[in-house]
Amino acid sequence: MKRIVAIYPGSFDPPTNGHLDLIERGANIFDELIVAILRNPEKHPLFSLAERKLMLESMTADFPNVRVETFDGLTVDYALTVKATAILRGIRAISDYEYELQMALMNRKMHPELETVFMMPAERYSYLSSRLVREVAQLGGSIQGLVPPMVEQRLKEKLDPAIKLRNARSPRTGKNASKYEKRTGKRK
Ligand SMILES: Nc1ncnc2c1ncn2[C@@H]1O[C@H](COP(=O)(O)OP(=O)(O)OP(=O)(O)O)[C@@H](O)[C@H]1O
Ligand SMILES: [Mg+2]
């Protein structure tokens, strides 16, 4: 029987629960789903490619038919190299539709045999974008529930490097922690 491989391309800067929702839906209908992070030298991402890959790998560890890769150049060319026959994209609102339709038709013009499949996330994620998450986090707002806890932590560390330094120097329950720290979770 023919195995259907799909790619899910995007910048995932950072990956959100909306992306995860779509990955879950995609993993349910495709035999194999490749989450493909676009290497875009023109954009100045908040997270490096390696950081985004690690976050997505940890988020998708429980899906045996999902893997995470990076690519550059045309999405359609990448799809062909990994023998994908479908491109998965998410539609949140009408505003996504125009752009996505344009891209899907252009991709079809280049490679007619490649099908773009659109999926809608759960309503609770339908307003969620990486850009909004970056903006809210940068301004100190809460992004709890919008991204997995591990991404939330990474965002905090990225935006306040002092937190990372403190955590590295003070393993609160580790053997280097003082009695006071172990008892209170605080440093003297
Ligand atoms: N909350 C969401 N629900 C459904 N699809 C989504 C959601 N967020 C992103 N997507 C889809 O995932 C794909 C990759 O998106 P991308 O990496 O550009 O994320 P983004 O949230 O749109 O990021 P940015 O805000 O930086 O553009 C696109 O098809 C996009 O429509
Ligand atoms: Mg986008």
PDB file of C-alpha atoms and ligand atoms in Angstrom:
ATOM      1  CA  MET A   1       0.000   0.000   0.000  1.00  0.00           C
ATOM      2  CA  LYS A   2       1.152   3.549  -0.714  1.00  0.00           C
ATOM      3  CA  ARG A   3       2.494   5.436   2.280  1.00  0.00           C
ATOM      4  CA  ILE A   4       1.519   9.085   2.382  1.00  0.00           C
ATOM      5  CA  VAL A   5       4.295  11.385   3.536  1.00  0.00           C
ATOM      6  CA  ALA A   6       3.469  15.024   4.293  1.00  0.00           C
ATOM      7  CA  ILE A   7       5.617  17.971   5.249  1.00  0.00           C
ATOM      8  CA  TYR A   8       4.492  20.701   7.633  1.00  0.00           C
ATOM      9  CA  PRO A   9       6.669  23.719   6.786  1.00  0.00           C
ATOM     10  CA  GLY A  10       6.976  26.874   8.861  1.00  0.00           C
ATOM     11  CA  SER A  11       9.321  29.017  10.867  1.00  0.00           C
ATOM     12  CA  PHE A  12       8.108  27.892  14.323  1.00  0.00           C
ATOM     13  CA  ASP A  13       9.727  30.837  16.114  1.00  0.00           C
ATOM     14  CA  PRO A  14       8.714  29.653  18.677  1.00  0.00           C
ATOM     15  CA  PRO A  15       6.513  26.560  18.231  1.00  0.00           C
ATOM     16  CA  THR A  16       3.112  27.059  19.861  1.00  0.00           C
ATOM     17  CA  ASN A  17       0.225  24.888  21.010  1.00  0.00           C
ATOM     18  CA  GLY A  18      -1.463  25.858  17.730  1.00  0.00           C
ATOM     19  CA  HIS A  19       1.383  24.210  15.799  1.00  0.00           C
ATOM     20  CA  LEU A  20       1.171  21.197  18.092  1.00  0.00           C
ATOM     21  CA  ASP A  21      -2.581  20.942  17.531  1.00  0.00           C
ATOM     22  CA  LEU A  22      -1.972  20.817  13.793  1.00  0.00           C
ATOM     23  CA  ILE A  23       0.871  18.311  14.093  1.00  0.00           C
ATOM     24  CA  GLU A  24      -1.413  16.021  16.078  1.00  0.00           C
ATOM     25  CA  ARG A  25      -4.148  16.235  13.464  1.00  0.00           C
ATOM     26  CA  GLY A  26      -1.635  15.691  10.665  1.00  0.00           C
ATOM     27  CA  ALA A  27      -0.047  12.705  12.405  1.00  0.00           C
ATOM     28  CA  ASN A  28      -3.505  11.120  12.595  1.00  0.00           C
ATOM     29  CA  ILE A  29      -4.150  11.178   8.874  1.00  0.00           C
ATOM     30  CA  PHE A  30      -0.726  10.896   7.250  1.00  0.00           C
ATOM     31  CA  ASP A  31       1.526   7.860   7.489  1.00  0.00           C
ATOM     32  CA  GLU A  32       4.510  10.104   8.061  1.00  0.00           C
ATOM     33  CA  LEU A  33       4.688  13.795   8.928  1.00  0.00           C
ATOM     34  CA  ILE A  34       7.866  15.824   8.640  1.00  0.00           C
ATOM     35  CA  VAL A  35       7.847  19.099  10.534  1.00  0.00           C
ATOM     36  CA  ALA A  36      10.131  21.183   8.317  1.00  0.00           C
ATOM     37  CA  ILE A  37      11.710  24.324   9.750  1.00  0.00           C
ATOM     38  CA  LEU A  38      12.550  26.860   7.083  1.00  0.00           C
ATOM     39  CA  ARG A  39      16.081  28.231   7.239  1.00  0.00           C
ATOM     40  CA  ASN A  40      15.507  31.812   6.307  1.00  0.00           C
ATOM     41  CA  PRO A  41      18.671  33.901   6.434  1.00  0.00           C
ATOM     42  CA  GLU A  42      16.763  37.122   5.812  1.00  0.00           C
ATOM     43  CA  LYS A  43      14.634  36.818   8.910  1.00  0.00           C
ATOM     44  CA  HIS A  44      16.167  37.476  12.292  1.00  0.00           C
ATOM     45  CA  PRO A  45      14.596  34.780  14.407  1.00  0.00           C
ATOM     46  CA  LEU A  46      14.304  34.943  18.177  1.00  0.00           C
ATOM     47  CA  PHE A  47      15.330  31.284  18.467  1.00  0.00           C
ATOM     48  CA  SER A  48      18.144  29.685  16.492  1.00  0.00           C
ATOM     49  CA  LEU A  49      17.364  26.850  14.132  1.00  0.00           C
ATOM     50  CA  ALA A  50      18.909  24.356  16.564  1.00  0.00           C
ATOM     51  CA  GLU A  51      16.805  25.687  19.451  1.00  0.00           C
ATOM     52  CA  ARG A  52      13.598  25.452  17.426  1.00  0.00           C
ATOM     53  CA  LYS A  53      14.462  21.930  16.315  1.00  0.00           C
ATOM     54  CA  LEU A  54      15.093  20.823  19.903  1.00  0.00           C
ATOM     55  CA  MET A  55      11.818  22.332  21.124  1.00  0.00           C
ATOM     56  CA  LEU A  56       9.806  20.710  18.321  1.00  0.00           C
ATOM     57  CA  GLU A  57      11.533  17.364  18.865  1.00  0.00           C
ATOM     58  CA  SER A  58      10.647  17.406  22.511  1.00  0.00           C
ATOM     59  CA  MET A  59       7.032  18.432  21.730  1.00  0.00           C
ATOM     60  CA  THR A  60       6.606  15.614  19.205  1.00  0.00           C
ATOM     61  CA  ALA A  61       8.543  12.878  21.019  1.00  0.00           C
ATOM     62  CA  ASP A  62       5.342  10.890  21.598  1.00  0.00           C
ATOM     63  CA  PHE A  63       4.380  10.735  17.935  1.00  0.00           C
ATOM     64  CA  PRO A  64       6.254   7.842  16.308  1.00  0.00           C
ATOM     65  CA  ASN A  65       5.391   8.967  12.757  1.00  0.00           C
ATOM     66  CA  VAL A  66       6.551  12.591  13.190  1.00  0.00           C
ATOM     67  CA  ARG A  67      10.086  13.834  12.689  1.00  0.00           C
ATOM     68  CA  VAL A  68      11.628  17.297  12.628  1.00  0.00           C
ATOM     69  CA  GLU A  69      13.979  18.533   9.893  1.00  0.00           C
ATOM     70  CA  THR A  70      15.242  21.848   8.551  1.00  0.00           C
ATOM     71  CA  PHE A  71      15.319  22.999   4.937  1.00  0.00           C
ATOM     72  CA  ASP A  72      16.003  25.953   2.695  1.00  0.00           C
ATOM     73  CA  GLY A  73      14.989  26.882  -0.805  1.00  0.00           C
ATOM     74  CA  LEU A  74      11.605  26.127  -2.298  1.00  0.00           C
ATOM     75  CA  THR A  75       9.164  24.157  -0.162  1.00  0.00           C
ATOM     76  CA  VAL A  76       8.080  22.132  -3.195  1.00  0.00           C
ATOM     77  CA  ASP A  77      11.665  21.090  -3.952  1.00  0.00           C
ATOM     78  CA  TYR A  78      12.161  20.010  -0.368  1.00  0.00           C
ATOM     79  CA  ALA A  79       8.899  18.028  -0.494  1.00  0.00           C
ATOM     80  CA  LEU A  80      10.158  16.130  -3.532  1.00  0.00           C
ATOM     81  CA  THR A  81      13.518  15.303  -1.956  1.00  0.00           C
ATOM     82  CA  VAL A  82      11.811  13.667   1.034  1.00  0.00           C
ATOM     83  CA  LYS A  83       9.224  12.002  -1.255  1.00  0.00           C
ATOM     84  CA  ALA A  84       6.318  13.864   0.306  1.00  0.00           C
ATOM     85  CA  THR A  85       3.094  14.079  -1.661  1.00  0.00           C
ATOM     86  CA  ALA A  86       1.325  16.574   0.588  1.00  0.00           C
ATOM     87  CA  ILE A  87       2.045  19.905   2.251  1.00  0.00           C
ATOM     88  CA  LEU A  88       0.178  20.532   5.488  1.00  0.00           C
ATOM     89  CA  ARG A  89      -0.770  24.115   6.324  1.00  0.00           C
ATOM     90  CA  GLY A  90      -2.970  25.630   9.016  1.00  0.00           C
ATOM     91  CA  ILE A  91      -5.814  28.061   8.459  1.00  0.00           C
ATOM     92  CA  ARG A  92      -6.694  30.161  11.480  1.00  0.00           C
ATOM     93  CA  ALA A  93      -8.883  32.875  10.059  1.00  0.00           C
ATOM     94  CA  ILE A  94      -9.926  34.370   6.749  1.00  0.00           C
ATOM     95  CA  SER A  95      -6.786  36.470   6.915  1.00  0.00           C
ATOM     96  CA  ASP A  96      -4.645  33.321   6.509  1.00  0.00           C
ATOM     97  CA  TYR A  97      -6.749  32.117   3.621  1.00  0.00           C
ATOM     98  CA  GLU A  98      -5.738  34.648   0.989  1.00  0.00           C
ATOM     99  CA  TYR A  99      -2.020  34.207   1.484  1.00  0.00           C
ATOM    100  CA  GLU A 100      -2.249  30.442   1.850  1.00  0.00           C
ATOM    101  CA  LEU A 101      -4.387  30.096  -1.278  1.00  0.00           C
ATOM    102  CA  GLN A 102      -1.877  32.123  -3.265  1.00  0.00           C
ATOM    103  CA  MET A 103       1.016  29.991  -2.041  1.00  0.00           C
ATOM    104  CA  ALA A 104      -0.827  26.719  -2.588  1.00  0.00           C
ATOM    105  CA  LEU A 105      -1.697  27.679  -6.167  1.00  0.00           C
ATOM    106  CA  MET A 106       1.844  28.809  -6.904  1.00  0.00           C
ATOM    107  CA  ASN A 107       3.178  25.548  -5.477  1.00  0.00           C
ATOM    108  CA  ARG A 108       0.660  23.620  -7.579  1.00  0.00           C
ATOM    109  CA  LYS A 109       1.838  25.482 -10.671  1.00  0.00           C
ATOM    110  CA  MET A 110       5.412  24.402  -9.964  1.00  0.00           C
ATOM    111  CA  HIS A 111       4.561  20.838  -8.925  1.00  0.00           C
ATOM    112  CA  PRO A 112       0.995  19.824  -9.829  1.00  0.00           C
ATOM    113  CA  GLU A 113       1.338  16.377  -8.246  1.00  0.00           C
ATOM    114  CA  LEU A 114       1.931  17.867  -4.778  1.00  0.00           C
ATOM    115  CA  GLU A 115      -1.266  18.490  -2.821  1.00  0.00           C
ATOM    116  CA  THR A 116      -1.648  21.207  -0.155  1.00  0.00           C
ATOM    117  CA  VAL A 117      -3.893  20.121   2.707  1.00  0.00           C
ATOM    118  CA  PHE A 118      -5.374  22.748   5.016  1.00  0.00           C
ATOM    119  CA  MET A 119      -6.435  22.010   8.547  1.00  0.00           C
ATOM    120  CA  MET A 120      -8.126  24.108  11.198  1.00  0.00           C
ATOM    121  CA  PRO A 121      -6.899  24.112  14.783  1.00  0.00           C
ATOM    122  CA  ALA A 122      -9.138  23.838  17.839  1.00  0.00           C
ATOM    123  CA  GLU A 123     -11.020  27.131  18.298  1.00  0.00           C
ATOM    124  CA  ARG A 124      -8.996  27.969  21.374  1.00  0.00           C
ATOM    125  CA  TYR A 125      -5.867  28.234  19.223  1.00  0.00           C
ATOM    126  CA  SER A 126      -7.430  30.012  16.277  1.00  0.00           C
ATOM    127  CA  TYR A 127      -5.997  33.415  17.227  1.00  0.00           C
ATOM    128  CA  LEU A 128      -2.579  32.127  18.166  1.00  0.00           C
ATOM    129  CA  SER A 129       0.572  32.990  16.220  1.00  0.00           C
ATOM    130  CA  SER A 130       4.287  32.855  16.974  1.00  0.00           C
ATOM    131  CA  ARG A 131       4.477  36.596  16.393  1.00  0.00           C
ATOM    132  CA  LEU A 132       1.836  37.275  19.051  1.00  0.00           C
ATOM    133  CA  VAL A 133       3.553  34.939  21.500  1.00  0.00           C
ATOM    134  CA  ARG A 134       6.886  36.719  20.915  1.00  0.00           C
ATOM    135  CA  GLU A 135       5.312  40.144  21.360  1.00  0.00           C
ATOM    136  CA  VAL A 136       3.344  39.288  24.499  1.00  0.00           C
ATOM    137  CA  ALA A 137       6.349  37.547  26.082  1.00  0.00           C
ATOM    138  CA  GLN A 138       8.665  40.436  25.208  1.00  0.00           C
ATOM    139  CA  LEU A 139       6.289  42.859  26.901  1.00  0.00           C
ATOM    140  CA  GLY A 140       6.088  40.703  30.014  1.00  0.00           C
ATOM    141  CA  GLY A 141       2.568  39.265  29.493  1.00  0.00           C
ATOM    142  CA  SER A 142       1.605  35.688  30.334  1.00  0.00           C
ATOM    143  CA  ILE A 143       1.740  33.102  27.577  1.00  0.00           C
ATOM    144  CA  GLN A 144       0.745  30.210  29.795  1.00  0.00           C
ATOM    145  CA  GLY A 145      -1.395  27.689  27.928  1.00  0.00           C
ATOM    146  CA  LEU A 146      -0.397  29.115  24.546  1.00  0.00           C
ATOM    147  CA  VAL A 147       2.904  27.257  24.311  1.00  0.00           C
ATOM    148  CA  PRO A 148       4.123  24.066  26.034  1.00  0.00           C
ATOM    149  CA  PRO A 149       5.708  24.719  29.477  1.00  0.00           C
ATOM    150  CA  MET A 150       9.168  23.927  28.086  1.00  0.00           C
ATOM    151  CA  VAL A 151       8.809  26.631  25.408  1.00  0.00           C
ATOM    152  CA  GLU A 152       7.495  29.044  28.033  1.00  0.00           C
ATOM    153  CA  GLN A 153      10.602  28.418  30.110  1.00  0.00           C
ATOM    154  CA  ARG A 154      12.898  28.859  27.093  1.00  0.00           C
ATOM    155  CA  LEU A 155      11.185  32.142  26.256  1.00  0.00           C
ATOM    156  CA  LYS A 156      11.678  33.395  29.789  1.00  0.00           C
ATOM    157  CA  GLU A 157      15.351  32.471  29.646  1.00  0.00           C
ATOM    158  CA  LYS A 158      15.774  34.048  26.237  1.00  0.00           C
ATOM    159  CA  LEU A 159      14.207  37.307  27.299  1.00  0.00           C
ATOM    160  CA  ASP A 160      15.830  37.423  30.718  1.00  0.00           C
ATOM    161  CA  PRO A 161      19.286  35.824  30.457  1.00  0.00           C
ATOM    162  CA  ALA A 162      19.767  36.432  34.192  1.00  0.00           C
ATOM    163  CA  ILE A 163      17.261  33.634  34.906  1.00  0.00           C
ATOM    164  CA  LYS A 164      19.317  31.128  32.950  1.00  0.00           C
ATOM    165  CA  LEU A 165      22.493  32.135  34.698  1.00  0.00           C
ATOM    166  CA  ARG A 166      20.880  31.873  38.116  1.00  0.00           C
ATOM    167  CA  ASN A 167      19.429  28.415  37.354  1.00  0.00           C
ATOM    168  CA  ALA A 168      22.775  27.187  36.097  1.00  0.00           C
ATOM    169  CA  ARG A 169      24.598  28.431  39.185  1.00  0.00           C
ATOM    170  CA  SER A 170      22.005  27.307  41.666  1.00  0.00           C
ATOM    171  CA  PRO A 171      20.720  23.774  41.232  1.00  0.00           C
ATOM    172  CA  ARG A 172      18.273  24.351  44.080  1.00  0.00           C
ATOM    173  CA  THR A 173      18.024  20.726  45.134  1.00  0.00           C
ATOM    174  CA  GLY A 174      21.366  19.520  43.779  1.00  0.00           C
ATOM    175  CA  LYS A 175      24.354  18.623  45.898  1.00  0.00           C
ATOM    176  CA  ASN A 176      25.825  22.097  45.523  1.00  0.00           C
ATOM    177  CA  ALA A 177      22.794  23.717  47.111  1.00  0.00           C
ATOM    178  CA  SER A 178      23.122  24.899  50.687  1.00  0.00           C
ATOM    179  CA  LYS A 179      20.878  23.536  53.440  1.00  0.00           C
ATOM    180  CA  TYR A 180      19.003  26.814  53.405  1.00  0.00           C
ATOM    181  CA  GLU A 181      18.414  26.504  49.652  1.00  0.00           C
ATOM    182  CA  LYS A 182      17.233  22.916  49.877  1.00  0.00           C
ATOM    183  CA  ARG A 183      14.797  23.847  52.620  1.00  0.00           C
ATOM    184  CA  THR A 184      13.438  27.064  51.125  1.00  0.00           C
ATOM    185  CA  GLY A 185      14.205  26.803  47.403  1.00  0.00           C
ATOM    186  CA  LYS A 186      15.785  30.261  47.713  1.00  0.00           C
ATOM    187  CA  ARG A 187      19.383  31.461  47.710  1.00  0.00           C
ATOM    188  CA  LYS A 188      20.688  33.397  50.680  1.00  0.00           C
TER     189      LYS A 188
HETATM  190  N1  LIG B   1      -2.566  28.599  15.956  1.00  0.00           N
HETATM  191  C1  LIG B   1      -2.463  27.994  14.790  1.00  0.00           C
HETATM  192  N2  LIG B   1      -3.457  27.217  14.337  1.00  0.00           N
HETATM  193  C2  LIG B   1      -3.377  26.620  13.129  1.00  0.00           C
HETATM  194  N3  LIG B   1      -2.358  26.759  12.279  1.00  0.00           N
HETATM  195  C3  LIG B   1      -1.340  27.514  12.682  1.00  0.00           C
HETATM  196  C4  LIG B   1      -1.328  28.158  13.950  1.00  0.00           C
HETATM  197  N4  LIG B   1      -0.177  28.860  14.052  1.00  0.00           N
HETATM  198  C5  LIG B   1       0.489  28.646  12.903  1.00  0.00           C
HETATM  199  N5  LIG B   1      -0.196  27.847  12.074  1.00  0.00           N
HETATM  200  C6  LIG B   1       0.163  27.393  10.745  1.00  0.00           C
HETATM  201  O1  LIG B   1       1.410  26.740  10.799  1.00  0.00           O
HETATM  202  C7  LIG B   1       2.143  26.961   9.598  1.00  0.00           C
HETATM  203  C8  LIG B   1       3.513  27.508   9.936  1.00  0.00           C
HETATM  204  O2  LIG B   1       3.330  28.752  10.509  1.00  0.00           O
HETATM  205  P1  LIG B   1       4.435  29.740  11.051  1.00  0.00           P
HETATM  206  O3  LIG B   1       5.646  29.015  11.463  1.00  0.00           O
HETATM  207  O4  LIG B   1       4.547  30.884  10.121  1.00  0.00           O
HETATM  208  O5  LIG B   1       3.686  30.190  12.382  1.00  0.00           O
HETATM  209  P2  LIG B   1       3.031  31.579  12.708  1.00  0.00           P
HETATM  210  O6  LIG B   1       2.358  31.393  14.018  1.00  0.00           O
HETATM  211  O7  LIG B   1       2.197  32.037  11.551  1.00  0.00           O
HETATM  212  O8  LIG B   1       4.347  32.434  12.880  1.00  0.00           O
HETATM  213  P3  LIG B   1       4.544  34.015  12.602  1.00  0.00           P
HETATM  214  O9  LIG B   1       3.563  34.691  13.483  1.00  0.00           O
HETATM  215  O10 LIG B   1       5.979  34.231  12.966  1.00  0.00           O
HETATM  216  O11 LIG B   1       4.248  34.172  11.130  1.00  0.00           O
HETATM  217  C9  LIG B   1       1.266  27.894   8.758  1.00  0.00           C
HETATM  218  O12 LIG B   1       0.504  27.128   7.863  1.00  0.00           O
HETATM  219  C10 LIG B   1       0.367  28.559   9.777  1.00  0.00           C
HETATM  220  O13 LIG B   1      -0.851  28.946   9.196  1.00  0.00           O
HETATM  221 MG    MG B   2       3.009  32.911   9.791  1.00  0.00          MG
END
